[in-house]
Every structure is written in structure tokens, then in C-alpha cells.
Coordinates of C-alpha atoms in Angstrom, one line a residue:
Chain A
X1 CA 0.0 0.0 0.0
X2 CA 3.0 2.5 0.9
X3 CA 4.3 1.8 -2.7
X4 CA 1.6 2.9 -4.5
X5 CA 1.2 6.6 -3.5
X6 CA 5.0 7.1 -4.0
X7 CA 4.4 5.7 -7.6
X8 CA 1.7 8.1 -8.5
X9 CA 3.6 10.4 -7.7
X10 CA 6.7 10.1 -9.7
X11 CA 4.8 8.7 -13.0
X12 CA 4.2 12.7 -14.7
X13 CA 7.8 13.4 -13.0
X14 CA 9.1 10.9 -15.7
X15 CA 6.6 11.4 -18.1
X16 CA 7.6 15.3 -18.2
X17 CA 11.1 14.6 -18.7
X18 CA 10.7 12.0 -21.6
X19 CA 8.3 14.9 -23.2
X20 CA 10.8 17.1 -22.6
X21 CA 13.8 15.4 -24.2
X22 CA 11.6 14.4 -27.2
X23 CA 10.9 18.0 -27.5
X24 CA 14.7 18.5 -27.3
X25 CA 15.5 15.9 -29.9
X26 CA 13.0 17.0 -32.4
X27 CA 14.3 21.2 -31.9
X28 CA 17.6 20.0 -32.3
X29 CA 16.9 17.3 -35.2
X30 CA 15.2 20.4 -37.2
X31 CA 17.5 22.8 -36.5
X32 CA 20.3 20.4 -38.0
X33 CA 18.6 19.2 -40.6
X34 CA 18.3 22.9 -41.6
X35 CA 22.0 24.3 -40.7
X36 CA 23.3 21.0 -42.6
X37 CA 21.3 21.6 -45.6
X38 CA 22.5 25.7 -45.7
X39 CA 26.2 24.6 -44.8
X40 CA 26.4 22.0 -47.9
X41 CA 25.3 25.3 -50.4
X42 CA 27.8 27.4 -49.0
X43 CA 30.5 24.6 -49.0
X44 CA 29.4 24.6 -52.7
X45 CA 29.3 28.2 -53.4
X46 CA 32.9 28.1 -52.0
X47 CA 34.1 25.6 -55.3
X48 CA 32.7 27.6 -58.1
X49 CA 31.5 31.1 -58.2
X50 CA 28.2 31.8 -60.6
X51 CA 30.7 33.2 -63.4
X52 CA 32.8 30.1 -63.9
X53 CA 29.7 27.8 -63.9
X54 CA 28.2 29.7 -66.4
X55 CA 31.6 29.7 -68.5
X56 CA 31.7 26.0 -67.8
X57 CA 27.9 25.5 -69.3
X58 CA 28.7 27.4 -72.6
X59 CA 31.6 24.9 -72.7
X60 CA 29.3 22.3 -72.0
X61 CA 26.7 23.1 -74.6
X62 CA 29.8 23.7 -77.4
X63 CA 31.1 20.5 -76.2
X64 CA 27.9 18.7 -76.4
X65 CA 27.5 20.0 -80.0
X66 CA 30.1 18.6 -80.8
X67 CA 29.8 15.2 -79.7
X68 CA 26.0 15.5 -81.3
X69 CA 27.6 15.9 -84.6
X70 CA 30.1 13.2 -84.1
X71 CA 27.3 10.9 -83.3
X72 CA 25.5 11.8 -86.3
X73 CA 28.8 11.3 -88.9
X74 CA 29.4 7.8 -87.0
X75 CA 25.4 7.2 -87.4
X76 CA 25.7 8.1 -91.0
X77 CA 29.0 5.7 -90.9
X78 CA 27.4 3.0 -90.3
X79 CA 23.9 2.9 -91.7
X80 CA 26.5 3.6 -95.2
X81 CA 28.7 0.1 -93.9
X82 CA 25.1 -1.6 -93.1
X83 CA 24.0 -0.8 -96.8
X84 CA 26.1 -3.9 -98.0
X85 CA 26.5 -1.8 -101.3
X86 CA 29.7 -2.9 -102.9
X87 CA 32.5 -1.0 -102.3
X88 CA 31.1 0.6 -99.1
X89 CA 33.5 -0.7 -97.0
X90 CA 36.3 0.1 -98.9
X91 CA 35.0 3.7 -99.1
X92 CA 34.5 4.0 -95.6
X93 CA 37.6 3.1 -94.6
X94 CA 39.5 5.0 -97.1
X95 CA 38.2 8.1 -96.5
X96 CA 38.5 6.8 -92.2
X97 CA 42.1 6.5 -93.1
X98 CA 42.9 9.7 -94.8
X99 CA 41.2 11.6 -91.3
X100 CA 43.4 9.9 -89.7
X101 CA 46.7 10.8 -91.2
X102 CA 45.8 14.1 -91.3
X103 CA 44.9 14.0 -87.5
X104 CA 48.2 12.6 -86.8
X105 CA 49.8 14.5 -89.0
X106 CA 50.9 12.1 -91.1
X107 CA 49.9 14.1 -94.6
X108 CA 50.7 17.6 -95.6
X109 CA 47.0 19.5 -95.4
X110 CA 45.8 22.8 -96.1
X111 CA 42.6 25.1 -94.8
X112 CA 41.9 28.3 -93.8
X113 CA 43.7 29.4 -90.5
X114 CA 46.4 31.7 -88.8
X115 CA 49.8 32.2 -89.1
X116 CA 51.0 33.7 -86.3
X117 CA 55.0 34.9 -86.2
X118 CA 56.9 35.7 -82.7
X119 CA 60.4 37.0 -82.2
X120 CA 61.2 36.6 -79.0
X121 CA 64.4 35.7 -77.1
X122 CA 64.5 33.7 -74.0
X123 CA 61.0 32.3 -74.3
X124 CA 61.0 28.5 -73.1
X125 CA 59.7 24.9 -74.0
X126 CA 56.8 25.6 -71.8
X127 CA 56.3 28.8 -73.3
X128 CA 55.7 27.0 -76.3
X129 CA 53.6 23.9 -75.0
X130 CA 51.2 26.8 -73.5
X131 CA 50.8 28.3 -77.2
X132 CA 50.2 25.4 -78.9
X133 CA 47.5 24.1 -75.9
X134 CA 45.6 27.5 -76.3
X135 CA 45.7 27.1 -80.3
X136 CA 44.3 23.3 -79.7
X137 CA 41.8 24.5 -77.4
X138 CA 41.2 27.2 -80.1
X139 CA 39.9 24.2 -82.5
X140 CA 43.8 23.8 -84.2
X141 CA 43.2 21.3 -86.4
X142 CA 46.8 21.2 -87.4
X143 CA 49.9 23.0 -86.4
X144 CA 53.6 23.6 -87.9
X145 CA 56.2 25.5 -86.2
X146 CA 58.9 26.7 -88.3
X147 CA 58.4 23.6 -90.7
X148 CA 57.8 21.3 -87.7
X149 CA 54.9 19.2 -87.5
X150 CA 53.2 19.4 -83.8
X151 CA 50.5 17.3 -82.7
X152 CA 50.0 16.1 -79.3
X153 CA 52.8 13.8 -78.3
X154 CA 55.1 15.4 -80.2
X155 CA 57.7 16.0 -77.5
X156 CA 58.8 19.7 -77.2
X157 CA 61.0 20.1 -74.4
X158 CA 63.9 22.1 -73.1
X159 CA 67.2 21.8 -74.4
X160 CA 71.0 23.7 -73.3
X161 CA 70.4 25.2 -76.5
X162 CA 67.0 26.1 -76.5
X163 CA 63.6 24.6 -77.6
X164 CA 63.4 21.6 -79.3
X165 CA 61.1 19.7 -81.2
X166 CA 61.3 16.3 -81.4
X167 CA 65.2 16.5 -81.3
X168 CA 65.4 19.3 -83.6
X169 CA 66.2 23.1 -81.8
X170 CA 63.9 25.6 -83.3
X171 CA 65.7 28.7 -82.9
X172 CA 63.2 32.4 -82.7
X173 CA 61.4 34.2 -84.4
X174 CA 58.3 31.3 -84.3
X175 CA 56.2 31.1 -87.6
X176 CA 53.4 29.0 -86.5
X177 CA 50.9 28.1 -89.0
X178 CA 47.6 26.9 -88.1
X179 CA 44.6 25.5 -90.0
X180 CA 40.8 25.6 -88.0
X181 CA 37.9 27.8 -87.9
X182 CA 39.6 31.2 -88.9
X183 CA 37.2 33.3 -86.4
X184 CA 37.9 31.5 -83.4
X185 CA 41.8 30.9 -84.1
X186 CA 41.6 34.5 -85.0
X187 CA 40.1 35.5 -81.2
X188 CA 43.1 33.3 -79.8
X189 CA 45.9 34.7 -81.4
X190 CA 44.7 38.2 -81.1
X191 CA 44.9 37.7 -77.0
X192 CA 47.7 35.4 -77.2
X193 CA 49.5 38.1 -79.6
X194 CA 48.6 40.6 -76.8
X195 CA 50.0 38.8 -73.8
X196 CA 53.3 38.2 -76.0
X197 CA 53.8 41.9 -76.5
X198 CA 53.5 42.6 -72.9
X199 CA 56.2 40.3 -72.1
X200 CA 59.6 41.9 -72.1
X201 CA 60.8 38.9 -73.4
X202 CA 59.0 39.1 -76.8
X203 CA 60.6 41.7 -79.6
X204 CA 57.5 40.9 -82.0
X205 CA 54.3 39.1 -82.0
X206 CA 52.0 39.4 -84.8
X207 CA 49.7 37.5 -86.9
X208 CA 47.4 36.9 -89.7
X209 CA 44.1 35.3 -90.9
X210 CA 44.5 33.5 -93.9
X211 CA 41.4 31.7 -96.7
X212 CA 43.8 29.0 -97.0
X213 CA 47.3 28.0 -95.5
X214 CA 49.0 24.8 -96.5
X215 CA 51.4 22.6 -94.2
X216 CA 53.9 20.5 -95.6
X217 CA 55.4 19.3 -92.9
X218 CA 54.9 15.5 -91.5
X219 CA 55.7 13.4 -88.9
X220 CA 57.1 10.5 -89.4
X221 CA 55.2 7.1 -88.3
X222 CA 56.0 5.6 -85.6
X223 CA 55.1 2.0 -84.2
X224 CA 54.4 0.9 -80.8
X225 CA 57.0 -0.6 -79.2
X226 CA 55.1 -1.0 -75.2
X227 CA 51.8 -0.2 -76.1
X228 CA 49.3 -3.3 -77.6
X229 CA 46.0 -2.5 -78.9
X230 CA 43.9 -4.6 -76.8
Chain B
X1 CA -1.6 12.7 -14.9
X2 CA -3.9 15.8 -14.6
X3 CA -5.9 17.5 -17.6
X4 CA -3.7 20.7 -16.8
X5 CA -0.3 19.1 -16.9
X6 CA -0.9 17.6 -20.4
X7 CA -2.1 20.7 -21.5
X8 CA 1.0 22.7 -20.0
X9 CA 3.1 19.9 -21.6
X10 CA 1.6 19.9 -24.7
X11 CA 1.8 23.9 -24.8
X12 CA 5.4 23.5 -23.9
X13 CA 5.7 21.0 -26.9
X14 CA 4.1 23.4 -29.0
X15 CA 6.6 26.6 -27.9
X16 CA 9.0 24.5 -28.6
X17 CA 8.9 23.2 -32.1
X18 CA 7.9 26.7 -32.9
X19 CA 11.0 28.4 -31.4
X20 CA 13.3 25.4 -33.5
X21 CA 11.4 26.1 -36.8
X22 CA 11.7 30.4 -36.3
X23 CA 15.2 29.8 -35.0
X24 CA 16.1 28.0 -38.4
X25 CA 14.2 29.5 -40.4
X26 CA 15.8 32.9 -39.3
X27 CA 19.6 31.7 -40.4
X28 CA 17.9 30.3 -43.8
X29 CA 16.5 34.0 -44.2
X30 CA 19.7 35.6 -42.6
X31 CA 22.0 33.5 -45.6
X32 CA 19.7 34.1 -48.3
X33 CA 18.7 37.7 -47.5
X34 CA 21.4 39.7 -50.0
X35 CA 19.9 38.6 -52.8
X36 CA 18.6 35.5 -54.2
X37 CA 22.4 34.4 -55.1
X38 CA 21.4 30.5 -53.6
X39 CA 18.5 29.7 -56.0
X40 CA 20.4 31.4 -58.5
X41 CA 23.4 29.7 -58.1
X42 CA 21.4 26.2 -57.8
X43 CA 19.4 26.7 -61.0
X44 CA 22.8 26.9 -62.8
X45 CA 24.4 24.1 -60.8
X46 CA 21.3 21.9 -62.0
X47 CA 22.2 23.3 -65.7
X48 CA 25.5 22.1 -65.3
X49 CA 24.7 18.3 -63.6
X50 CA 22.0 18.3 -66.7
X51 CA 25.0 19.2 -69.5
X52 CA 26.9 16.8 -67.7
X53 CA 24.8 14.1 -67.8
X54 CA 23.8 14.7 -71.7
X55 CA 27.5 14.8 -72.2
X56 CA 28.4 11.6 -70.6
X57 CA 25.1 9.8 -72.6
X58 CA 26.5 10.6 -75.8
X59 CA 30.2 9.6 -75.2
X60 CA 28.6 6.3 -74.6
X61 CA 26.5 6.2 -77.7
X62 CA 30.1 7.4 -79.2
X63 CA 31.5 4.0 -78.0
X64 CA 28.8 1.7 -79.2
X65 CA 28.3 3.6 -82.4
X66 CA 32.4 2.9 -82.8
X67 CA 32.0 -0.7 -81.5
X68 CA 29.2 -1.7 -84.3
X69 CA 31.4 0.1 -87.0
X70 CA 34.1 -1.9 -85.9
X71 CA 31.7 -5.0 -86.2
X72 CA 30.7 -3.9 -89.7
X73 CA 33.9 -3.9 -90.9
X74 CA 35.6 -6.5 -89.9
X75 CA 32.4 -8.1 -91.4
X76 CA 33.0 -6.7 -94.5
X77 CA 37.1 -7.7 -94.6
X78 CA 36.2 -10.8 -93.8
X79 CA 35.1 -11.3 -97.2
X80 CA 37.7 -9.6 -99.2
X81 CA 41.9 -9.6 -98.6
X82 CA 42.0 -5.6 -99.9
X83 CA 39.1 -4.8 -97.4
X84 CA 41.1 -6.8 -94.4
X85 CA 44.3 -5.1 -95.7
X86 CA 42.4 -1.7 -95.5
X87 CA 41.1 -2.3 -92.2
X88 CA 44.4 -3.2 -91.1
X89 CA 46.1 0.1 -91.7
X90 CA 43.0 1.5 -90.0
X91 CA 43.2 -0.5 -86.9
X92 CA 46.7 1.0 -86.8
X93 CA 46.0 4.6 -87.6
X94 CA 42.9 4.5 -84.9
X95 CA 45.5 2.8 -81.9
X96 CA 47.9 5.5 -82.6
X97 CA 44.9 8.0 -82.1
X98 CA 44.4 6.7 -79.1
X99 CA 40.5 5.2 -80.9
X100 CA 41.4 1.8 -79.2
X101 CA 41.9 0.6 -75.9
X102 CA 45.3 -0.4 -75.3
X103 CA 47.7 -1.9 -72.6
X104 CA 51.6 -2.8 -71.6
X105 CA 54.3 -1.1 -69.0
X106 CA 53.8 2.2 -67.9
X107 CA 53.7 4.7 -65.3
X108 CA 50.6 6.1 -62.5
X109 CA 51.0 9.7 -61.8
X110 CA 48.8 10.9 -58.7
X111 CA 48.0 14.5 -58.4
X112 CA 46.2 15.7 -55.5
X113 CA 45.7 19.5 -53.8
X114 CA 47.5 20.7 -51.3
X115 CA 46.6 22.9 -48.9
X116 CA 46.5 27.0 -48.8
X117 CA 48.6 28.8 -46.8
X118 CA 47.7 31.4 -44.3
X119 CA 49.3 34.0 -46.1
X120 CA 48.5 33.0 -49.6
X121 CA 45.7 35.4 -50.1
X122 CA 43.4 34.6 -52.6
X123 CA 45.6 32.1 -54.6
X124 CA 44.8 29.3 -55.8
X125 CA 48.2 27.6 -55.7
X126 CA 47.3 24.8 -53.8
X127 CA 44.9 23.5 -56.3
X128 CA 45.9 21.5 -59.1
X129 CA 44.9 23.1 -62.7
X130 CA 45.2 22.3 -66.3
X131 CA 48.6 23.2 -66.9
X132 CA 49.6 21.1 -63.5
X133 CA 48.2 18.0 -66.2
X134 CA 49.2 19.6 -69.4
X135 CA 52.8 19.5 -68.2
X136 CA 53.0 15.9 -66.9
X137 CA 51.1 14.7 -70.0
X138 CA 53.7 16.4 -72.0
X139 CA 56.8 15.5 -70.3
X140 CA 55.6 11.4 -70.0
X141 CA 55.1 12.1 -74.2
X142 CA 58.7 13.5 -74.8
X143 CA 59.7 10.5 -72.4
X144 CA 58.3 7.8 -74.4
X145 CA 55.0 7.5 -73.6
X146 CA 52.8 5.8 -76.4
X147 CA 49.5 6.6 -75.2
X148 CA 47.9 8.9 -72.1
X149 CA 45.0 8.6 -70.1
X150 CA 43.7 11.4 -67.8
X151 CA 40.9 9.9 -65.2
X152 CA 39.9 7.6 -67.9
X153 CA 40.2 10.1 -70.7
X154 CA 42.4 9.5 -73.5
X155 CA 44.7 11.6 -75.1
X156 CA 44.7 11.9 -78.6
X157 CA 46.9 14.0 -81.1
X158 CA 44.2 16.9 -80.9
X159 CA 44.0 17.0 -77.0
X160 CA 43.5 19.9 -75.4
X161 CA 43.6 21.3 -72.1
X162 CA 41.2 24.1 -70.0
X163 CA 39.8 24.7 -67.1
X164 CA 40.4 27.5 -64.3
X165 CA 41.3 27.0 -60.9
X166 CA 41.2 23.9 -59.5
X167 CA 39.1 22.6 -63.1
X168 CA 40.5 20.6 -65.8
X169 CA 38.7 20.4 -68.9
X170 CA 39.9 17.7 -71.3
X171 CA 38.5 18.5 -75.3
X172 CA 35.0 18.2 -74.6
X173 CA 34.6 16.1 -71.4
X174 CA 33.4 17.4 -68.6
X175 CA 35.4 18.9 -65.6
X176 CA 37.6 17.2 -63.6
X177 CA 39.7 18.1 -60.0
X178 CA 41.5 16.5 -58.0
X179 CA 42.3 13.9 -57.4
X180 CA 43.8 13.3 -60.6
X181 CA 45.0 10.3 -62.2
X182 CA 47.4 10.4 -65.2
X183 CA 48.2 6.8 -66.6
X184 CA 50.7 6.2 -69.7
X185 CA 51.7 2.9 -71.4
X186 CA 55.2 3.2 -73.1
X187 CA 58.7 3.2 -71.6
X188 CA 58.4 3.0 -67.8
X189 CA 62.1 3.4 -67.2
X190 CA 62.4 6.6 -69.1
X191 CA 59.2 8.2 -67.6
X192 CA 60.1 7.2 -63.9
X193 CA 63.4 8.7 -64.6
X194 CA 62.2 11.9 -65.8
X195 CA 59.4 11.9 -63.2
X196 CA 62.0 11.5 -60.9
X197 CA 64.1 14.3 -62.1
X198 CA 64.4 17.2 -59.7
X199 CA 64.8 19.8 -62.5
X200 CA 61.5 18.6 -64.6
X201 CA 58.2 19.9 -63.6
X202 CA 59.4 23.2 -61.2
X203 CA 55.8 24.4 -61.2
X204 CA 54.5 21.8 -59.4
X205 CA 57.7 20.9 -57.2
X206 CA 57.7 24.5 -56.1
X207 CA 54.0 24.0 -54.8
X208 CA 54.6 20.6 -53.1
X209 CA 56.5 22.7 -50.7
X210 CA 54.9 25.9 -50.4
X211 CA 51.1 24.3 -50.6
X212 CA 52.1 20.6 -49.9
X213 CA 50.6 19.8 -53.2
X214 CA 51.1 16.0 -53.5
X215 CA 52.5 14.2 -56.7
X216 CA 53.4 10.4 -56.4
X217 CA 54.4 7.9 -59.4
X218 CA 54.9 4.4 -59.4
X219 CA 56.1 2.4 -62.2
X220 CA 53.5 -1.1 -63.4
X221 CA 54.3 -3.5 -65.8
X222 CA 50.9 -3.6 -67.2
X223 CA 48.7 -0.6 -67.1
X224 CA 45.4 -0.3 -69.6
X225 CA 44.0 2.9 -71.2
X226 CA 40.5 3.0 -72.2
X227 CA 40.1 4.1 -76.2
X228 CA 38.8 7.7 -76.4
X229 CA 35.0 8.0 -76.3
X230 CA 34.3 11.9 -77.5
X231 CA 34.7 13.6 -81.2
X232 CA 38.0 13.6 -83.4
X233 CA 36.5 15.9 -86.1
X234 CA 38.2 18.3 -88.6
X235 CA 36.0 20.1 -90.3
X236 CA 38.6 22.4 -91.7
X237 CA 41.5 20.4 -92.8
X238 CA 42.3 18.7 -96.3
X239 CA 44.7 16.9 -97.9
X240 CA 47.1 18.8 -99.6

């Protein structure tokens, strides 16, 4: 009998306190829920402010174009292989394998481009590597310095006697021809031509749009030695 | 338990979810009150996950558009020896494109951030960028690498590199950061020894000690690199 009053009254003593660390839990569940969700914008905001995201979507879209109209030229590919029509094949891969040279620079080409001419002393292989990257991000479809064919993986490195390519030191002034879309090679070698003359390093930096540049230059094949095509 | 205390604790109960929802919802409005720049900047972040996406479906169709090509013709040279020896010189010209997938010894370059410095103001020295990649892929090249991969991406003879701080853009893939993985298949001594080389790549030995940037390699005898999966068009080029 003594037990029973004492119960009644501690059972809203402990009832109170659950409610009151429920109430606790659920303040403190909202309230993190809410600070977590605003701290995981601003870490983001942090990476990449609203200008570089909206450069990096016209990249996007220009880089989506382009894959559209690869797909469609592979598309056309093979519903032209999937014809069965004699001599498709044959065709097909002709015309595969003269791209292909050209790519890897493997034929002399011509096209409309830029032929941009710097005389400079001092500037480096790195110089250099950062020119031709800007030209290829530029939409270079090929490139010749000095009579020097350059594609990627054509090593252009540092020597005691200055820049070489592919063994061969290519002394200033820089003639470097281009062939690509003549606007947008034109954009890149006006700014590149104005960031040249602002070094002190650069005597001359000037270029020109041309309807139709040739290359004659080529680089010789070479076969894997490490690499096999799986 | 009396009618008045649940009603006092269901008041209290009441108090205070409302004080946790005005509490938060006071920060939200504090963060967002200079102008609108969070919706803003989520709209485009959506635009970008969106390009992203669209981008990484069609480098897929890419492959298995190359894949039934590939089919096709090796149908088609299996039924004449000029065919075959056409699509022989092909296979070679795509491998050297870097259009097939291809493996043997190479080297595994790691790039990583660093950290910045307390005093480095608003520079962005810590972070690996374009030309961080552009360099290595060029030096592994002039140090007999035969073929490149950059997270996956393969180089190809018309490679190139963007991106700003901290963003590498590779031709028309998306971005990349760090970490970055660089992977090349040719000769492992040479590119070790070069990688090793205290006088090669200053930019980024001068940042692994002022922002801890990290760089490790390790030689493999067998390393694979996926065949490129984006366009090799020129549009503007022709034989001479």
C-alpha cells in the first residue's frame, strides 16, 4: 500500500522529462537538418562562383554540340557500312584513313587558319607547349612551327640550346601556322599576340588570318614498341 | 496525470517546435537575404549536372556507335583480302589515335591538392589546374610515352587542355579536379626517370613545398587505357 502513493507520484515526474527530451531531440533534429542543408550550399558556393559555372555550361553546350555531330557522322558511318552496297566498305575506310593521317599529321593538309610569327628571345619549351595548348583548345586542327609538324605527343622540351622539337632546336622568331575555324583561331591569337607583347621577353608578335594555309610538314610514323592495342 | 499538466506539456511541446522552426528558419533567411544568389546559383548548378549528364550519354553512344562500325567492318574484310588489308592500316592509324583501348608497362601519376597557406591570399596555388596535367602529359610524351589517359580520358593527337582553378577540362569532357589520375603505357624506365628528375616539372615541385601539393608515381608492368569516347572531327582540314 505505501508503494503505491509514491508511484503516483513520480509517473508525470518521468513522463515530463521524456516529453521534454523528445521536444529537445526534435528542436535540435530540425535545427540540424536545416543548418546542414545551408552549410552544404555554401560549402558549394565556396568551389565555383556563378561566373565560372556559367563559362563552364557554354563549354558544356559547345562541347555537347560537338559530340551531337560526331554521333550523327558515325550514325551516317554506319547505316552507309550496313548498306552492303559494294565497295562501301572500302570507301568508308578510305576516307577513315585519310582523317586519320591528317589528325596525326601524317599528310601535308591545307585550310583556312592563322599564321601567327613571334620573335622573342629567351621564351622557353613551356612557353611554347602553353601556345600550342591554347591554339588546340582554339579548335587547331593542325599546327607547324617553323616547318615542324606538332601534334599532341610530339615531344617539345627544353634543351642547353633552347627549344626543341622532337630532337630538332627551333631557334626564334616562331612562324606557326595553323589551319581551324579562322574566327575562333583568330580570337586566340589576337589575345595570345597581346599577352606576348607585354612580355619583355617578346621583340615581335603578330599574326594573320589566312582563306587557305598549307602545311607541308609531317611526322614520321612511328610503331608501338610497349603499347598493344587490346 | 492531470488534464492541466498535459495541457501545460503539450503547450510547452508546441513553444518548442515553434521556437526550433523560427530559430532555423531565421539563419535560412539571414543566408539568403542579399539577394537571391542561392536559388540562382542552384538553377545553374542543375544546368551544369544536366549538361553533364547529356554529355556523358553521348560519349557512350560514341562507343557503341564505334563498337558496331568496328563489327561492320571486320564483317565486310572478312570477305575480301584488300578490305582486311584496309582495315588493317585503319586499326593501326585509330590505336595510334588513341580510338582503341590499349595496354603494356607504364607509369601512374597521382596529383592531389595541397593545402592554402595562411598567407597565400586569394591564390589558388594549392589547387591542381590544367597546366599542372598539361605539363605531366607532356613530359611522359617526350619520355616515351605511347599513349595517355587522364581519369579515364584518353589523349589523342588533338587534345587539349582548359579549365580555371582547380578545373580541368579535357576536349570536350566534362570537368575534372583533384584527385587526378594520369596513366601512360610506353617506356616505364624513361618516364620514372624523368618523373624523378628534380629539374623537370618546377611548377609543381615549387607548390609541393609551399602548398604541400602532392604528386606520387609508381612504375606497373601492365597498365590499360580506355580508347577515347568523345569527337575527333576536322571540319577544316584537307589533304594537300
Amino acid at each position: 500500500m505505501s508503494a503505491r502513493p509514491r508511484s503516483t507520484g513520480r509517473r508525470p515526474s518521468r513522463g515530463r522529462g521524456v516529453s521534454v527530451w523528445l521536444i529537445a531531440l526534435l528542436v535540435a533534429l530540425v535545427a540540424t537538418i536545416q543548418l546542414r542543408s545551408e552549410a552544404e550550399v555554401q560549402r558549394s558556393l565556396v568551389g565555383t562562383d556563378a561566373t565560372a559555372l556559367a563559362f563552364l555550361i557554354d563549354d558544356l553546350h559547345q562541347a555537347n554540340d560537338s559530340l551531337d555531330k560526331e554521333k550523327a557522322d558515325l550514325t551516317s558511318l554506319r547505316t552507309r557500312l550496313q548498306s552492303g552496297q559494294s565497295g562501301a566498305a572500302d570507301q568508308v575506310l578510305n576516307s577513315e584513313a585519310d582523317r586519320l593521317r591528317a589528325i596525326e599529321g601524317l599528310i601535308p593538309v591545307h585550310g583556312p587558319g592563322v599564321v601567327i610569327e613571334i620573335d622573342a628571345s629567351g621564351l622557353t619549351a613551356l612557353d611554347l607547349q602553353d601556345t600550342l595548348n591554347n591554339l588546340a583548345a582554339g579548335g587547331a586542327e593542325a599546327i607547324d612551327v617553323n616547318g615542324h609538324r606538332l601534334v599532341m605527343g610530339v615531344p617539345v622540351y627544353q634543351t642547353s640550346g633552347g627549344v626543341a622539337i622532337d630532337g630538332v632546336t627551333v631557334s626564334p622568331p616562331w612562324t606557326i601556322t595553323v589551319i581551324g575555324d579562322p574566327n575562333r583561331l583568330g580570337l586566340i591569337a589576337d589575345l595570345m599576340a597581346q599577352q606576348l607583347r607585354a612580355d619583355r621577353r617578346v621583340r615581335q608578335a603578330t599574326y594573320r588570318i589566312e582563306t587557305d594555309v598549307v602545311i607541308r610538314s609531317v611526322i614520321s610514323e612511328k610503331p608501338f614498341v610497349y603499347a598493344v592495342p587490346s | 496525470m492531470s488534464a492541466r499538466h498535459a495541457a501545460s506539456l503539450a503547450l510547452l511541446a508546441v513553444v518548442a517546435l515553434a521556437t526550433g522552426f523560427v530559430l532555423a528558419g531565421q539563419i535560412k533567411a539571414q543566408l539568403l537575404t542579399p539577394s537571391n544568389q542561392v536559388a540562382r546559383y542552384q538553377a545553374l548548378v542543375r544546368s551544369v549536372q544536366e549538361l553533364e549528364a547529356t554529355n556523358a550519354d553521348s560519349r557512350r553512344q560514341i562507343a557503341a556507335l564505334r563498337g558496331q562500325i568496328d563489327a561492320l567492318e571486320s564483317e565486310a574484310a572478312a570477305r575480301s583480302a584488300e578490305t582486311q588489308a584496309l582495315r588493317n592500316q585503319v586499326s593501326d592509324l585509330r590505336a595510334h589515335a588513341g580510338l582503341v583501348a590499349v595496354h603494356g608497362p607504364g607509369v601512374k601519376v597521382d596529383l592531389r591538392n595541397g593545402f592554402p597557406g595562411p598567407d597565400t591570399g586569394g591564390q589558388t596555388g594549392y589547387l591542381i589546374n590544367f597546366q599542372d596535367v598539361q605539363d605531366v602529359v607532356n613530359l611522359l610524351f617526350a619520355q616515351g610515352a605511347e599513349g595517355v589517359a587522364v581519369n579515364d580520358r584518353r589523349i589523342t593527337p588533338l587534345t587539349a587542355f582548359s579549365g580555371s582553378a582547380g578545373e580541368i577540362v579535357i576536349d570536350q569532357g566534362p570537368p575534372q579536379s583533384s584527385p587526378i589520375r594520369i596513366i601512360a603505357v610506353g617506356d616505364r624506365n624513361r618516364m620514372v626517370a624523368a618523373l624523378d628528375d628534380p629539374s623537370e616539372l618546377p611548377g609543381i615541385r615549387a607548390r609541393q613545398i609551399q602548398f604541400q601539393l602532392h604528386m606520387t608515381f609508381e612504375g606497373s608492368p601492365n597498365l590499360s587505357l580506355p580508347p577515347y569516347d568523345s569527337s575527333l572531327q576536322i571540319t577544316h582540314v584537307s589533304p594537300a
